[in-house]
Amino acid sequence: MQQTGITGAGRNATGIGNNPNNSKIMVQDISSWYGAQPVLKEVSMPIHAKSITGLIGPSGCGKSTFLRCLNRLNDLVRSFRLQGTITLDGEDIYHPDADVVLVRRKVGMVFQHPNPFPMSVFDNVAFGVREHNRQIKKRELEEIVVESLQKANLWEEVKDKLQASGLSLSGGQQQRLCIARVLAVMPEVILLDEPCSSLDPVSTAKIEELLLQLKNSYTVVVVTHNLGQARRISDYLGFFLDGRLVEYGAAAEVITNPREKATEDYLAGNFG
Ligand SMILES: Nc1ncnc2c1ncn2[C@@H]1O[C@H](COP(=O)(O)OP(=O)(O)OP(=O)(O)O)[C@@H](O)[C@H]1O
Ligand SMILES: [Mg+2]
């Protein structure tokens, strides 16, 4: 698989974003609209490498929109418009020469509801790998599938049913299958939009444990409505309110000593 820069010209080819603070992603002053409706308002935030950034805030404040900006998924919405800059390793992901397919491979997405494809466990994980490399040898593909299932802490549970339908797994297993599917294409950043919202506490704990392992190798961004989860897993925390990033910082600091009254009220459960 190619590991060249997303604009095809190498690191910092656009001259934008020199990666201050060693951040993996730099979001600089982005605003966005769906048609005439403003959603994100002048948001700037670093996403630090190999750590978990939690994003919290009340429903409709723009968390999912923000997350989708990070891998250009909003491009699929016709009325969507974005201003500002987002760089990945110093390269502008919205640069006209940026390779969107490569951006989405490097920055993978896991959705709120587990969405395995209606195919076998094996094929679910192999799907993206085949898309990116149609010539891949069977043996190599098998290695990638096994490795990805192991990294997603799912291997032991599915090793005897690789040909069973992905849809036959439990909800928590399906979500780990979706994570394995993302891991198989060798991403650098993993975005998760409320990945545990439809899961029971045991399955949720397994996903949290998995994310804490994954951050050793990947940069992780998680949207969550579960403040306990945000506390347990986040290294950095961003609080959104009405499209603005009201507060951002080290998670422990934001939680114990928020600068803004709105953050304090939200964390206290006074609205949400
Ligand atoms: N595809 C879309 N087309 C038009 N408007 C959209 C679209 N997606 C989101 N919006 C609007 O943008 C605003 C922010 O939505 P978004 O889904 O980003 O919020 P959120 O913080 O993720 O909310 P939740 O916590 O409920 O998931 C909302 O007013 C929503 O209606
Ligand atoms: Mg959302």
PDB file of C-alpha atoms in Angstrom, residues 44-206:
ATOM      1  CA  SER A  44      -9.387  25.398  15.986  1.00  0.00           C
ATOM      2  CA  MET A  45      -7.953  22.343  17.696  1.00  0.00           C
ATOM      3  CA  PRO A  46      -4.863  20.166  17.594  1.00  0.00           C
ATOM      4  CA  ILE A  47      -5.383  16.412  17.536  1.00  0.00           C
ATOM      5  CA  HIS A  48      -2.390  14.921  19.301  1.00  0.00           C
ATOM      6  CA  ALA A  49      -0.734  11.805  17.950  1.00  0.00           C
ATOM      7  CA  LYS A  50      -1.116   8.480  19.751  1.00  0.00           C
ATOM      8  CA  SER A  51      -3.604   9.707  22.277  1.00  0.00           C
ATOM      9  CA  ILE A  52      -7.363   9.766  22.686  1.00  0.00           C
ATOM     10  CA  THR A  53      -9.187  13.026  22.086  1.00  0.00           C
ATOM     11  CA  GLY A  54     -12.743  12.955  23.447  1.00  0.00           C
ATOM     12  CA  LEU A  55     -15.412  15.258  22.023  1.00  0.00           C
ATOM     13  CA  ILE A  56     -18.458  16.050  24.118  1.00  0.00           C
ATOM     14  CA  GLY A  57     -21.394  18.436  23.951  1.00  0.00           C
ATOM     15  CA  PRO A  58     -25.183  18.487  23.707  1.00  0.00           C
ATOM     16  CA  SER A  59     -27.098  16.992  20.809  1.00  0.00           C
ATOM     17  CA  GLY A  60     -26.929  19.040  17.615  1.00  0.00           C
ATOM     18  CA  CYS A  61     -23.846  21.066  18.619  1.00  0.00           C
ATOM     19  CA  GLY A  62     -21.818  19.810  15.645  1.00  0.00           C
ATOM     20  CA  LYS A  63     -19.695  16.953  17.021  1.00  0.00           C
ATOM     21  CA  SER A  64     -20.459  14.520  14.197  1.00  0.00           C
ATOM     22  CA  THR A  65     -20.071  17.245  11.609  1.00  0.00           C
ATOM     23  CA  PHE A  66     -16.670  18.100  13.064  1.00  0.00           C
ATOM     24  CA  LEU A  67     -15.600  14.447  13.097  1.00  0.00           C
ATOM     25  CA  ARG A  68     -16.684  13.980   9.485  1.00  0.00           C
ATOM     26  CA  CYS A  69     -14.638  17.031   8.462  1.00  0.00           C
ATOM     27  CA  LEU A  70     -11.508  15.181   9.605  1.00  0.00           C
ATOM     28  CA  ASN A  71     -11.772  12.574   6.852  1.00  0.00           C
ATOM     29  CA  ARG A  72     -13.787  14.550   4.310  1.00  0.00           C
ATOM     30  CA  LEU A  73     -16.936  12.480   4.767  1.00  0.00           C
ATOM     31  CA  ASN A  74     -19.022  15.667   4.547  1.00  0.00           C
ATOM     32  CA  ASP A  75     -17.930  15.958   0.923  1.00  0.00           C
ATOM     33  CA  LEU A  76     -20.735  13.478   0.281  1.00  0.00           C
ATOM     34  CA  VAL A  77     -23.327  16.054   1.438  1.00  0.00           C
ATOM     35  CA  ARG A  78     -24.081  18.376  -1.464  1.00  0.00           C
ATOM     36  CA  SER A  79     -25.105  21.398   0.581  1.00  0.00           C
ATOM     37  CA  PHE A  80     -22.029  21.200   2.822  1.00  0.00           C
ATOM     38  CA  ARG A  81     -19.470  24.012   2.757  1.00  0.00           C
ATOM     39  CA  LEU A  82     -16.285  24.388   4.784  1.00  0.00           C
ATOM     40  CA  GLN A  83     -13.929  27.279   5.435  1.00  0.00           C
ATOM     41  CA  GLY A  84     -10.590  27.053   7.213  1.00  0.00           C
ATOM     42  CA  THR A  85      -7.823  24.490   7.099  1.00  0.00           C
ATOM     43  CA  ILE A  86      -7.310  20.939   8.315  1.00  0.00           C
ATOM     44  CA  THR A  87      -3.871  19.404   7.988  1.00  0.00           C
ATOM     45  CA  LEU A  88      -2.772  15.817   8.463  1.00  0.00           C
ATOM     46  CA  ASP A  89       0.966  15.576   9.146  1.00  0.00           C
ATOM     47  CA  GLY A  90       1.205  19.145   7.898  1.00  0.00           C
ATOM     48  CA  GLU A  91      -0.607  18.523   4.611  1.00  0.00           C
ATOM     49  CA  ASP A  92      -3.895  20.213   3.763  1.00  0.00           C
ATOM     50  CA  ILE A  93      -6.488  17.433   3.394  1.00  0.00           C
ATOM     51  CA  TYR A  94      -8.774  19.779   1.407  1.00  0.00           C
ATOM     52  CA  HIS A  95      -6.024  20.830  -1.000  1.00  0.00           C
ATOM     53  CA  PRO A  96      -7.239  20.502  -4.615  1.00  0.00           C
ATOM     54  CA  ASP A  97      -4.537  17.893  -5.232  1.00  0.00           C
ATOM     55  CA  ALA A  98      -5.303  15.908  -2.074  1.00  0.00           C
ATOM     56  CA  ASP A  99      -6.176  12.260  -2.687  1.00  0.00           C
ATOM     57  CA  VAL A 100      -9.527  11.821  -0.908  1.00  0.00           C
ATOM     58  CA  VAL A 101      -9.353   8.035  -1.010  1.00  0.00           C
ATOM     59  CA  LEU A 102      -5.974   8.147   0.702  1.00  0.00           C
ATOM     60  CA  VAL A 103      -7.250  10.659   3.281  1.00  0.00           C
ATOM     61  CA  ARG A 104     -10.112   8.285   4.140  1.00  0.00           C
ATOM     62  CA  ARG A 105      -7.761   5.319   4.351  1.00  0.00           C
ATOM     63  CA  LYS A 106      -5.381   7.164   6.657  1.00  0.00           C
ATOM     64  CA  VAL A 107      -8.259   8.558   8.707  1.00  0.00           C
ATOM     65  CA  GLY A 108     -10.767   5.734   9.277  1.00  0.00           C
ATOM     66  CA  MET A 109     -14.285   6.081  10.680  1.00  0.00           C
ATOM     67  CA  VAL A 110     -16.336   3.885  12.998  1.00  0.00           C
ATOM     68  CA  PHE A 111     -20.013   4.799  13.265  1.00  0.00           C
ATOM     69  CA  GLN A 112     -22.556   4.928  16.060  1.00  0.00           C
ATOM     70  CA  HIS A 113     -24.417   1.773  15.088  1.00  0.00           C
ATOM     71  CA  PRO A 114     -22.310  -1.229  14.161  1.00  0.00           C
ATOM     72  CA  ASN A 115     -22.689  -1.589  10.394  1.00  0.00           C
ATOM     73  CA  PRO A 116     -21.091  -4.831   9.231  1.00  0.00           C
ATOM     74  CA  PHE A 117     -21.643  -5.595   5.571  1.00  0.00           C
ATOM     75  CA  PRO A 118     -23.964  -8.544   4.827  1.00  0.00           C
ATOM     76  CA  MET A 119     -21.060 -10.865   4.180  1.00  0.00           C
ATOM     77  CA  SER A 120     -18.783 -13.171   6.152  1.00  0.00           C
ATOM     78  CA  VAL A 121     -16.634 -12.050   9.088  1.00  0.00           C
ATOM     79  CA  PHE A 122     -13.556 -12.648   6.920  1.00  0.00           C
ATOM     80  CA  ASP A 123     -14.898 -10.685   3.962  1.00  0.00           C
ATOM     81  CA  ASN A 124     -15.946  -7.795   6.184  1.00  0.00           C
ATOM     82  CA  VAL A 125     -12.351  -7.302   7.297  1.00  0.00           C
ATOM     83  CA  ALA A 126     -10.912  -8.058   3.850  1.00  0.00           C
ATOM     84  CA  PHE A 127     -13.282  -5.691   2.056  1.00  0.00           C
ATOM     85  CA  GLY A 128     -11.284  -2.460   2.165  1.00  0.00           C
ATOM     86  CA  VAL A 129      -7.987  -4.250   1.666  1.00  0.00           C
ATOM     87  CA  ARG A 130      -9.266  -5.777  -1.587  1.00  0.00           C
ATOM     88  CA  GLU A 131     -10.585  -2.380  -2.681  1.00  0.00           C
ATOM     89  CA  HIS A 132      -7.192  -0.771  -2.194  1.00  0.00           C
ATOM     90  CA  ASN A 133      -5.156  -3.664  -3.599  1.00  0.00           C
ATOM     91  CA  ARG A 134      -6.956  -5.888  -6.074  1.00  0.00           C
ATOM     92  CA  GLN A 135      -3.817  -7.927  -6.787  1.00  0.00           C
ATOM     93  CA  ILE A 136      -3.246  -8.917  -3.161  1.00  0.00           C
ATOM     94  CA  LYS A 137      -2.217 -12.558  -2.653  1.00  0.00           C
ATOM     95  CA  LYS A 138      -4.594 -14.824  -0.702  1.00  0.00           C
ATOM     96  CA  ARG A 139      -1.944 -15.593   1.909  1.00  0.00           C
ATOM     97  CA  GLU A 140      -1.141 -11.936   2.522  1.00  0.00           C
ATOM     98  CA  LEU A 141      -4.837 -11.064   2.789  1.00  0.00           C
ATOM     99  CA  GLU A 142      -5.368 -13.843   5.332  1.00  0.00           C
ATOM    100  CA  GLU A 143      -2.508 -12.508   7.437  1.00  0.00           C
ATOM    101  CA  ILE A 144      -3.969  -9.004   7.403  1.00  0.00           C
ATOM    102  CA  VAL A 145      -7.438 -10.277   8.368  1.00  0.00           C
ATOM    103  CA  VAL A 146      -6.123 -12.347  11.287  1.00  0.00           C
ATOM    104  CA  GLU A 147      -3.887  -9.543  12.501  1.00  0.00           C
ATOM    105  CA  SER A 148      -6.697  -6.981  12.318  1.00  0.00           C
ATOM    106  CA  LEU A 149      -9.093  -9.235  14.236  1.00  0.00           C
ATOM    107  CA  GLN A 150      -6.385  -9.764  16.867  1.00  0.00           C
ATOM    108  CA  LYS A 151      -5.754  -6.020  17.165  1.00  0.00           C
ATOM    109  CA  ALA A 152      -9.498  -5.475  17.564  1.00  0.00           C
ATOM    110  CA  ASN A 153      -9.592  -8.055  20.420  1.00  0.00           C
ATOM    111  CA  LEU A 154     -12.057 -10.160  18.439  1.00  0.00           C
ATOM    112  CA  TRP A 155      -9.927 -13.018  17.116  1.00  0.00           C
ATOM    113  CA  GLU A 156     -10.540 -15.457  19.980  1.00  0.00           C
ATOM    114  CA  GLU A 157     -14.296 -15.026  19.621  1.00  0.00           C
ATOM    115  CA  VAL A 158     -14.502 -15.479  15.845  1.00  0.00           C
ATOM    116  CA  LYS A 159     -11.539 -17.638  14.836  1.00  0.00           C
ATOM    117  CA  ASP A 160     -13.827 -20.651  14.376  1.00  0.00           C
ATOM    118  CA  LYS A 161     -16.502 -18.783  12.450  1.00  0.00           C
ATOM    119  CA  LEU A 162     -14.698 -16.661   9.923  1.00  0.00           C
ATOM    120  CA  GLN A 163     -17.180 -17.729   7.260  1.00  0.00           C
ATOM    121  CA  ALA A 164     -20.253 -16.927   9.378  1.00  0.00           C
ATOM    122  CA  SER A 165     -22.124 -13.743   8.524  1.00  0.00           C
ATOM    123  CA  GLY A 166     -20.846 -10.593  10.222  1.00  0.00           C
ATOM    124  CA  LEU A 167     -24.479  -9.891  11.029  1.00  0.00           C
ATOM    125  CA  SER A 168     -24.649 -13.048  13.181  1.00  0.00           C
ATOM    126  CA  LEU A 169     -22.297 -11.546  15.792  1.00  0.00           C
ATOM    127  CA  SER A 170     -23.458  -9.716  18.932  1.00  0.00           C
ATOM    128  CA  GLY A 171     -23.670  -5.921  18.825  1.00  0.00           C
ATOM    129  CA  GLY A 172     -20.399  -5.493  20.696  1.00  0.00           C
ATOM    130  CA  GLN A 173     -18.671  -8.039  18.471  1.00  0.00           C
ATOM    131  CA  GLN A 174     -20.067  -6.290  15.392  1.00  0.00           C
ATOM    132  CA  GLN A 175     -18.602  -2.993  16.570  1.00  0.00           C
ATOM    133  CA  ARG A 176     -15.189  -4.631  17.101  1.00  0.00           C
ATOM    134  CA  LEU A 177     -15.572  -6.169  13.626  1.00  0.00           C
ATOM    135  CA  CYS A 178     -16.102  -2.659  12.235  1.00  0.00           C
ATOM    136  CA  ILE A 179     -12.968  -1.535  14.076  1.00  0.00           C
ATOM    137  CA  ALA A 180     -11.061  -4.515  12.606  1.00  0.00           C
ATOM    138  CA  ARG A 181     -12.323  -3.507   9.154  1.00  0.00           C
ATOM    139  CA  VAL A 182     -10.855  -0.028   9.652  1.00  0.00           C
ATOM    140  CA  LEU A 183      -7.580  -1.382  11.083  1.00  0.00           C
ATOM    141  CA  ALA A 184      -7.132  -3.700   8.073  1.00  0.00           C
ATOM    142  CA  VAL A 185      -6.433  -0.786   5.718  1.00  0.00           C
ATOM    143  CA  MET A 186      -3.693   0.469   8.028  1.00  0.00           C
ATOM    144  CA  PRO A 187      -5.038   3.831   9.119  1.00  0.00           C
ATOM    145  CA  GLU A 188      -3.104   6.350  11.185  1.00  0.00           C
ATOM    146  CA  VAL A 189      -6.108   8.062  12.747  1.00  0.00           C
ATOM    147  CA  ILE A 190      -9.337   6.376  13.910  1.00  0.00           C
ATOM    148  CA  LEU A 191     -12.493   8.446  14.325  1.00  0.00           C
ATOM    149  CA  LEU A 192     -15.366   6.958  16.339  1.00  0.00           C
ATOM    150  CA  ASP A 193     -18.786   8.588  16.547  1.00  0.00           C
ATOM    151  CA  GLU A 194     -20.506   7.426  19.748  1.00  0.00           C
ATOM    152  CA  PRO A 195     -19.230   3.877  19.178  1.00  0.00           C
ATOM    153  CA  CYS A 196     -20.821   2.463  22.336  1.00  0.00           C
ATOM    154  CA  SER A 197     -24.199   4.158  22.302  1.00  0.00           C
ATOM    155  CA  SER A 198     -26.035   0.992  21.293  1.00  0.00           C
ATOM    156  CA  LEU A 199     -23.957  -1.383  23.429  1.00  0.00           C
ATOM    157  CA  ASP A 200     -24.434  -2.908  26.875  1.00  0.00           C
ATOM    158  CA  PRO A 201     -21.981  -2.062  29.710  1.00  0.00           C
ATOM    159  CA  VAL A 202     -19.837  -5.181  29.213  1.00  0.00           C
ATOM    160  CA  SER A 203     -19.458  -4.584  25.458  1.00  0.00           C
ATOM    161  CA  THR A 204     -18.796  -0.914  26.173  1.00  0.00           C
ATOM    162  CA  ALA A 205     -16.024  -1.806  28.625  1.00  0.00           C
ATOM    163  CA  LYS A 206     -14.424  -4.014  25.955  1.00  0.00           C
TER     164      LYS A 206
END
